[in-house]
Amino acid sequence: MSSVHHRTATVDGHEIFYREAGPADAPAIVLLHGYPTSSFMFRELIPLLADSYHLIAPDHLGFGHSDAPPVGEFTYTFDALAELTSGLLEQLGLDRYALYVQDYGAPIGWRLALKHPERISALVTQNGNGYEDGFVESFWSDVWAYGAHPGPDTEPAVRAALGIDAIRWQYLHGVPDPSLVSPDTWEHDHALVSREGNDEVQLALFRDYRNNRPLYPLLHEFLRTSEVPVLAVWGRNDEIFGPAGARAFARDAKDAEVHLINGGHFLLESHLDVVAGYLRGFLGRVLG
């Protein structure tokens, strides 16, 4: 089994943590995590791919082991997180790579693709939304209300997402056998978002999430014009990003490969081998 290295790089004055594995001259894959986790979500996937691919999995600023400056010292937006990710990849000399995106990783990844479309060799979305079709309204209505009118009337509903019960729900909802999901996952994430000041970091990103939606038409145009290969592998029981969000990629991506799996939002925790199998098959076909 290939070794996984745990490294940091300084990007625009901020220490960004990342996991790296695989031969440096192999096709590159950049793995971008979602909320409320970190590159920790890829801890078991990376070794399964590292024999054939060069993998880079960063922690976004404010998450995991990366720096987490307070909101008074850094303006947390998805634009800003994407710029830091872009800076990291340029520092590492990656000028061609596939993207694997999940949850928050998706709007960050879409920005990378739109900024440098020539660098993207393939897209893999695992419950990473790119269409209005994907939003489950029962989950997102509070986020939209808070983004439009942040204040004491709308904040409590989204602040609840920082609690242990809400984070546990993200891992367990839609999973037929919850005993497959380790409690280490939600306890790890909750500990990190509970650090002093990190609540304000997360609230800032909740407010900014609505600014991802105007990117979707640009993403769709990129999919049509670039004909970049797309794999959507999705937990069909996800109550955050529903399965319609996966199917929608087939509207714009030529020959998009879509697989709906009997799982939830964090599919790697319950269906790691299934996802890895689809991923290896897809990457083997499109990257050679």
PDB file of C-alpha atoms in Angstrom, residues 34-35 101-107 110 125-137 139-140 144 169-170 173 209 212-213 216 234-246 249 260 263-265:
ATOM      1  CA  GLY A  34     -17.232  19.378   2.157  1.00  0.00           C
ATOM      2  CA  TYR A  35     -18.741  20.759   5.349  1.00  0.00           C
ATOM      3  CA  VAL A 101     -15.666  17.248  -5.276  1.00  0.00           C
ATOM      4  CA  GLN A 102     -18.141  16.775  -2.440  1.00  0.00           C
ATOM      5  CA  ASP A 103     -20.463  19.331  -0.806  1.00  0.00           C
ATOM      6  CA  TYR A 104     -18.408  22.551  -0.241  1.00  0.00           C
ATOM      7  CA  GLY A 105     -15.706  21.116  -2.463  1.00  0.00           C
ATOM      8  CA  ALA A 106     -18.031  21.471  -5.438  1.00  0.00           C
ATOM      9  CA  PRO A 107     -18.328  25.296  -5.593  1.00  0.00           C
ATOM     10  CA  TRP A 110     -16.266  24.760 -10.135  1.00  0.00           C
ATOM     11  CA  THR A 125     -18.895  14.697  -8.162  1.00  0.00           C
ATOM     12  CA  GLN A 126     -19.892  12.754  -5.075  1.00  0.00           C
ATOM     13  CA  ASN A 127     -22.904  14.601  -3.685  1.00  0.00           C
ATOM     14  CA  GLY A 128     -21.318  17.800  -4.943  1.00  0.00           C
ATOM     15  CA  ASN A 129     -24.035  20.030  -6.339  1.00  0.00           C
ATOM     16  CA  GLY A 130     -23.975  21.971  -9.598  1.00  0.00           C
ATOM     17  CA  TYR A 131     -27.687  22.367 -10.393  1.00  0.00           C
ATOM     18  CA  GLU A 132     -30.750  23.924  -8.809  1.00  0.00           C
ATOM     19  CA  ASP A 133     -32.291  20.455  -9.158  1.00  0.00           C
ATOM     20  CA  GLY A 134     -30.048  19.203  -6.374  1.00  0.00           C
ATOM     21  CA  PHE A 135     -31.223  21.413  -3.532  1.00  0.00           C
ATOM     22  CA  VAL A 136     -33.533  19.686  -1.041  1.00  0.00           C
ATOM     23  CA  GLU A 137     -35.741  22.589   0.016  1.00  0.00           C
ATOM     24  CA  PHE A 139     -32.729  21.583   4.269  1.00  0.00           C
ATOM     25  CA  TRP A 140     -31.842  24.723   2.314  1.00  0.00           C
ATOM     26  CA  TRP A 144     -31.356  30.898   1.984  1.00  0.00           C
ATOM     27  CA  TRP A 169     -27.339  13.433  11.209  1.00  0.00           C
ATOM     28  CA  GLN A 170     -25.270  14.443   8.187  1.00  0.00           C
ATOM     29  CA  HIS A 173     -29.239  10.039   7.344  1.00  0.00           C
ATOM     30  CA  TYR A 209     -23.367  29.933  -0.084  1.00  0.00           C
ATOM     31  CA  ASN A 212     -22.528  29.831  -5.601  1.00  0.00           C
ATOM     32  CA  ARG A 213     -25.825  29.548  -7.461  1.00  0.00           C
ATOM     33  CA  TYR A 216     -24.209  27.129 -12.227  1.00  0.00           C
ATOM     34  CA  TRP A 234     -24.205   9.927  -5.367  1.00  0.00           C
ATOM     35  CA  GLY A 235     -25.943   8.766  -2.235  1.00  0.00           C
ATOM     36  CA  ARG A 236     -29.498   8.615  -3.530  1.00  0.00           C
ATOM     37  CA  ASN A 237     -30.963   9.075  -0.024  1.00  0.00           C
ATOM     38  CA  ASP A 238     -29.129  12.366   0.560  1.00  0.00           C
ATOM     39  CA  GLU A 239     -31.504  14.896   2.135  1.00  0.00           C
ATOM     40  CA  ILE A 240     -29.128  17.798   1.477  1.00  0.00           C
ATOM     41  CA  PHE A 241     -28.376  17.309  -2.209  1.00  0.00           C
ATOM     42  CA  GLY A 242     -30.990  15.021  -3.712  1.00  0.00           C
ATOM     43  CA  PRO A 243     -30.454  12.512  -6.543  1.00  0.00           C
ATOM     44  CA  ALA A 244     -31.949  14.907  -9.109  1.00  0.00           C
ATOM     45  CA  GLY A 245     -28.726  16.862  -8.678  1.00  0.00           C
ATOM     46  CA  ALA A 246     -26.746  13.865  -9.886  1.00  0.00           C
ATOM     47  CA  PHE A 249     -25.175  16.461 -14.974  1.00  0.00           C
ATOM     48  CA  LEU A 260     -27.080   6.418  -7.513  1.00  0.00           C
ATOM     49  CA  GLY A 263     -26.534   5.719   0.888  1.00  0.00           C
ATOM     50  CA  GLY A 264     -26.493   9.270   2.199  1.00  0.00           C
ATOM     51  CA  HIS A 265     -24.405  12.440   2.090  1.00  0.00           C
TER      52      HIS A 265
END
